[in-house]
mmCIF file with all atom_site columns, C-alpha atoms in Angstrom:
data_model
loop_
_atom_site.group_PDB
_atom_site.id
_atom_site.type_symbol
_atom_site.label_atom_id
_atom_site.label_alt_id
_atom_site.label_comp_id
_atom_site.label_asym_id
_atom_site.label_entity_id
_atom_site.label_seq_id
_atom_site.pdbx_PDB_ins_code
_atom_site.Cartn_x
_atom_site.Cartn_y
_atom_site.Cartn_z
_atom_site.occupancy
_atom_site.B_iso_or_equiv
_atom_site.pdbx_formal_charge
_atom_site.auth_seq_id
_atom_site.auth_comp_id
_atom_site.auth_asym_id
_atom_site.auth_atom_id
_atom_site.pdbx_PDB_model_num
ATOM 1  C CA . MET A 1 1  ? 27.390 -108.954 73.138 1.00 80.00 ? 271 MET A CA 1
ATOM 2  C CA . ILE A 1 2  ? 29.794 -111.772 72.331 1.00 80.00 ? 272 ILE A CA 1
ATOM 3  C CA . ASP A 1 3  ? 29.055 -111.566 68.608 1.00 76.00 ? 273 ASP A CA 1
ATOM 4  C CA . GLU A 1 4  ? 29.707 -107.823 68.629 1.00 79.00 ? 274 GLU A CA 1
ATOM 5  C CA . GLY A 1 5  ? 33.196 -108.478 70.004 1.00 78.00 ? 275 GLY A CA 1
ATOM 6  C CA . ASP A 1 6  ? 35.311 -106.263 72.218 1.00 89.00 ? 276 ASP A CA 1
ATOM 7  C CA . VAL A 1 7  ? 34.462 -108.282 75.325 1.00 95.00 ? 277 VAL A CA 1
ATOM 8  C CA . ALA A 1 8  ? 36.498 -110.536 77.563 1.00 96.00 ? 278 ALA A CA 1
ATOM 9  C CA . ILE A 1 9  ? 34.896 -113.944 78.026 1.00 97.00 ? 279 ILE A CA 1
ATOM 10 C CA . VAL A 1 10 ? 36.071 -115.480 81.283 1.00 98.00 ? 280 VAL A CA 1
ATOM 11 C CA . ASP A 1 11 ? 35.735 -119.155 82.234 1.00 98.00 ? 281 ASP A CA 1
ATOM 12 C CA . VAL A 1 12 ? 35.994 -119.514 86.025 1.00 98.00 ? 282 VAL A CA 1
ATOM 13 C CA . ARG A 1 13 ? 35.989 -123.326 86.073 1.00 98.00 ? 283 ARG A CA 1
ATOM 14 C CA . THR A 1 14 ? 39.112 -125.353 86.760 1.00 97.00 ? 284 THR A CA 1
ATOM 15 C CA . GLU A 1 15 ? 41.776 -125.505 84.065 1.00 95.00 ? 285 GLU A CA 1
ATOM 16 C CA . SER A 1 16 ? 40.963 -129.162 83.367 1.00 95.00 ? 286 SER A CA 1
ATOM 17 C CA . GLU A 1 17 ? 37.277 -128.312 82.822 1.00 97.00 ? 287 GLU A CA 1
ATOM 18 C CA . TYR A 1 18 ? 38.331 -125.454 80.547 1.00 97.00 ? 288 TYR A CA 1
ATOM 19 C CA . ASP A 1 19 ? 40.565 -127.820 78.567 1.00 96.00 ? 289 ASP A CA 1
ATOM 20 C CA . GLU A 1 20 ? 37.646 -130.250 78.026 1.00 95.00 ? 290 GLU A CA 1
ATOM 21 C CA . ALA A 1 21 ? 35.424 -127.625 76.380 1.00 96.00 ? 291 ALA A CA 1
ATOM 22 C CA . HIS A 1 22 ? 35.126 -123.856 76.512 1.00 97.00 ? 292 HIS A CA 1
ATOM 23 C CA . ILE A 1 23 ? 33.539 -121.006 74.633 1.00 96.00 ? 293 ILE A CA 1
ATOM 24 C CA . PRO A 1 24 ? 35.789 -119.948 71.747 1.00 94.00 ? 294 PRO A CA 1
ATOM 25 C CA . GLY A 1 25 ? 37.985 -117.034 72.747 1.00 93.00 ? 295 GLY A CA 1
ATOM 26 C CA . ALA A 1 26 ? 37.385 -117.486 76.471 1.00 96.00 ? 296 ALA A CA 1
ATOM 27 C CA . ILE A 1 27 ? 40.254 -117.080 78.901 1.00 96.00 ? 297 ILE A CA 1
ATOM 28 C CA . SER A 1 28 ? 40.700 -119.441 81.807 1.00 96.00 ? 298 SER A CA 1
ATOM 29 C CA . LEU A 1 29 ? 40.609 -117.708 85.176 1.00 97.00 ? 299 LEU A CA 1
ATOM 30 C CA . PRO A 1 30 ? 39.745 -120.285 87.842 1.00 97.00 ? 300 PRO A CA 1
ATOM 31 C CA . PHE A 1 31 ? 37.393 -118.951 90.515 1.00 97.00 ? 301 PHE A CA 1
ATOM 32 C CA . ASP A 1 32 ? 39.893 -119.617 93.307 1.00 96.00 ? 302 ASP A CA 1
ATOM 33 C CA . GLU A 1 33 ? 42.444 -117.347 91.602 1.00 95.00 ? 303 GLU A CA 1
ATOM 34 C CA . ILE A 1 34 ? 40.190 -114.300 91.809 1.00 97.00 ? 304 ILE A CA 1
ATOM 35 C CA . GLY A 1 35 ? 41.263 -112.436 94.919 1.00 95.00 ? 305 GLY A CA 1
ATOM 36 C CA . THR A 1 36 ? 40.951 -108.787 95.841 1.00 94.00 ? 306 THR A CA 1
ATOM 37 C CA . ASN A 1 37 ? 43.440 -107.228 93.412 1.00 95.00 ? 307 ASN A CA 1
ATOM 38 C CA . LYS A 1 38 ? 43.206 -106.250 89.753 1.00 94.00 ? 308 LYS A CA 1
ATOM 39 C CA . LEU A 1 39 ? 44.096 -109.216 87.550 1.00 95.00 ? 309 LEU A CA 1
ATOM 40 C CA . GLY A 1 40 ? 46.924 -109.221 85.033 1.00 93.00 ? 310 GLY A CA 1
ATOM 41 C CA . SER A 1 41 ? 44.788 -111.111 82.514 1.00 93.00 ? 311 SER A CA 1
ATOM 42 C CA . LEU A 1 42 ? 42.119 -108.367 82.815 1.00 96.00 ? 312 LEU A CA 1
ATOM 43 C CA . PRO A 1 43 ? 44.093 -105.127 82.978 1.00 95.00 ? 313 PRO A CA 1
ATOM 44 C CA . ASP A 1 44 ? 41.254 -102.716 82.063 1.00 96.00 ? 314 ASP A CA 1
ATOM 45 C CA . LEU A 1 45 ? 38.794 -102.159 84.918 1.00 97.00 ? 315 LEU A CA 1
ATOM 46 C CA . ASP A 1 46 ? 36.250 -100.717 82.443 1.00 97.00 ? 316 ASP A CA 1
ATOM 47 C CA . GLU A 1 47 ? 36.439 -103.569 79.929 1.00 96.00 ? 317 GLU A CA 1
ATOM 48 C CA . THR A 1 48 ? 33.224 -105.502 79.293 1.00 97.00 ? 318 THR A CA 1
ATOM 49 C CA . ILE A 1 49 ? 33.597 -108.914 80.924 1.00 98.00 ? 319 ILE A CA 1
ATOM 50 C CA . ILE A 1 50 ? 31.285 -111.902 80.513 1.00 97.00 ? 320 ILE A CA 1
ATOM 51 C CA . VAL A 1 51 ? 31.764 -114.656 83.100 1.00 98.00 ? 321 VAL A CA 1
ATOM 52 C CA . TYR A 1 52 ? 30.622 -118.277 82.992 1.00 98.00 ? 322 TYR A CA 1
ATOM 53 C CA . CYS A 1 53 ? 31.193 -121.524 84.866 1.00 98.00 ? 323 CYS A CA 1
ATOM 54 C CA . ARG A 1 54 ? 29.632 -125.005 84.708 1.00 97.00 ? 324 ARG A CA 1
ATOM 55 C CA . THR A 1 55 ? 26.216 -124.383 86.302 1.00 97.00 ? 325 THR A CA 1
ATOM 56 C CA . GLY A 1 56 ? 26.037 -120.642 86.960 1.00 97.00 ? 326 GLY A CA 1
ATOM 57 C CA . VAL A 1 57 ? 26.752 -120.700 90.696 1.00 97.00 ? 327 VAL A CA 1
ATOM 58 C CA . GLN A 1 58 ? 30.434 -119.767 90.647 1.00 98.00 ? 328 GLN A CA 1
ATOM 59 C CA . SER A 1 59 ? 30.001 -117.316 87.787 1.00 98.00 ? 329 SER A CA 1
ATOM 60 C CA . LYS A 1 60 ? 27.504 -115.345 89.854 1.00 98.00 ? 330 LYS A CA 1
ATOM 61 C CA . LEU A 1 61 ? 29.939 -115.270 92.775 1.00 98.00 ? 331 LEU A CA 1
ATOM 62 C CA . ALA A 1 62 ? 32.822 -114.368 90.447 1.00 98.00 ? 332 ALA A CA 1
ATOM 63 C CA . VAL A 1 63 ? 30.884 -111.362 89.110 1.00 98.00 ? 333 VAL A CA 1
ATOM 64 C CA . GLY A 1 64 ? 30.575 -110.099 92.686 1.00 98.00 ? 334 GLY A CA 1
ATOM 65 C CA . LYS A 1 65 ? 34.280 -110.620 93.328 1.00 97.00 ? 335 LYS A CA 1
ATOM 66 C CA . LEU A 1 66 ? 35.256 -108.814 90.126 1.00 98.00 ? 336 LEU A CA 1
ATOM 67 C CA . MET A 1 67 ? 32.981 -105.891 90.914 1.00 98.00 ? 337 MET A CA 1
ATOM 68 C CA . TYR A 1 68 ? 34.457 -105.702 94.418 1.00 97.00 ? 338 TYR A CA 1
ATOM 69 C CA . ILE A 1 69 ? 37.930 -105.443 92.861 1.00 97.00 ? 339 ILE A CA 1
ATOM 70 C CA . GLY A 1 70 ? 36.713 -102.514 90.778 1.00 97.00 ? 340 GLY A CA 1
ATOM 71 C CA . TYR A 1 71 ? 35.672 -103.936 87.409 1.00 98.00 ? 341 TYR A CA 1
ATOM 72 C CA . THR A 1 72 ? 32.699 -101.894 86.253 1.00 97.00 ? 342 THR A CA 1
ATOM 73 C CA . ASP A 1 73 ? 31.102 -103.737 83.310 1.00 97.00 ? 343 ASP A CA 1
ATOM 74 C CA . VAL A 1 74 ? 30.718 -107.399 84.337 1.00 98.00 ? 344 VAL A CA 1
ATOM 75 C CA . TYR A 1 75 ? 27.967 -109.813 83.272 1.00 97.00 ? 345 TYR A CA 1
ATOM 76 C CA . ASP A 1 76 ? 27.047 -113.330 84.351 1.00 97.00 ? 346 ASP A CA 1
ATOM 77 C CA . LEU A 1 77 ? 26.451 -115.674 81.409 1.00 97.00 ? 347 LEU A CA 1
ATOM 78 C CA . GLY A 1 78 ? 25.591 -118.581 83.708 1.00 96.00 ? 348 GLY A CA 1
ATOM 79 C CA . GLY A 1 79 ? 26.625 -122.153 83.056 1.00 97.00 ? 349 GLY A CA 1
ATOM 80 C CA . ILE A 1 80 ? 28.286 -123.643 80.005 1.00 97.00 ? 350 ILE A CA 1
ATOM 81 C CA . ARG A 1 81 ? 25.973 -126.629 80.354 1.00 95.00 ? 351 ARG A CA 1
ATOM 82 C CA . ASP A 1 82 ? 23.224 -124.349 78.993 1.00 92.00 ? 352 ASP A CA 1
ATOM 83 C CA . TRP A 1 83 ? 25.419 -122.998 76.163 1.00 94.00 ? 353 TRP A CA 1
ATOM 84 C CA . THR A 1 84 ? 23.883 -124.167 72.862 1.00 93.00 ? 354 THR A CA 1
ATOM 85 C CA . TYR A 1 85 ? 26.596 -122.833 70.554 1.00 93.00 ? 355 TYR A CA 1
ATOM 86 C CA . SER A 1 86 ? 29.949 -124.283 69.575 1.00 93.00 ? 356 SER A CA 1
ATOM 87 C CA . THR A 1 87 ? 32.747 -124.917 72.026 1.00 95.00 ? 357 THR A CA 1
ATOM 88 C CA . GLU A 1 88 ? 36.389 -125.756 71.555 1.00 94.00 ? 358 GLU A CA 1
ATOM 89 C CA . ARG A 1 89 ? 38.842 -127.988 73.326 1.00 92.00 ? 359 ARG A CA 1
ATOM 90 C CA . GLY A 1 90 ? 42.353 -127.182 74.237 1.00 85.00 ? 360 GLY A CA 1
ATOM 91 C CA . SER A 1 91 ? 44.817 -126.109 76.804 1.00 77.00 ? 361 SER A CA 1
ATOM 92 C CA . SER A 1 92 ? 44.574 -122.927 78.779 1.00 63.00 ? 362 SER A CA 1
ATOM 93 C CA . ILE A 1 93 ? 48.344 -122.661 78.526 1.00 54.00 ? 363 ILE A CA 1
ATOM 94 C CA . GLY A 1 94 ? 49.756 -120.624 75.664 1.00 44.00 ? 364 GLY A CA 1
#
């Protein structure tokens, strides 16, 4: 799905964890910032969203929160610790 493109990859770890290493193209959306309202960084409720965290625990919970908000096409990738492909470093700002 990621290789095909047209998906939002969402990292729900803390911003400092994101800055250490993240999947290329992923956006940082810390778990604690996901509430009950549609998110500005994910404006399309029907967009395909792939969520990951460090171990897979918070990503599973985040999928439930996003679906509760109304997102319809959300998948749990699990933990980045199991990701065997390249990652990148860098700030979640800008």
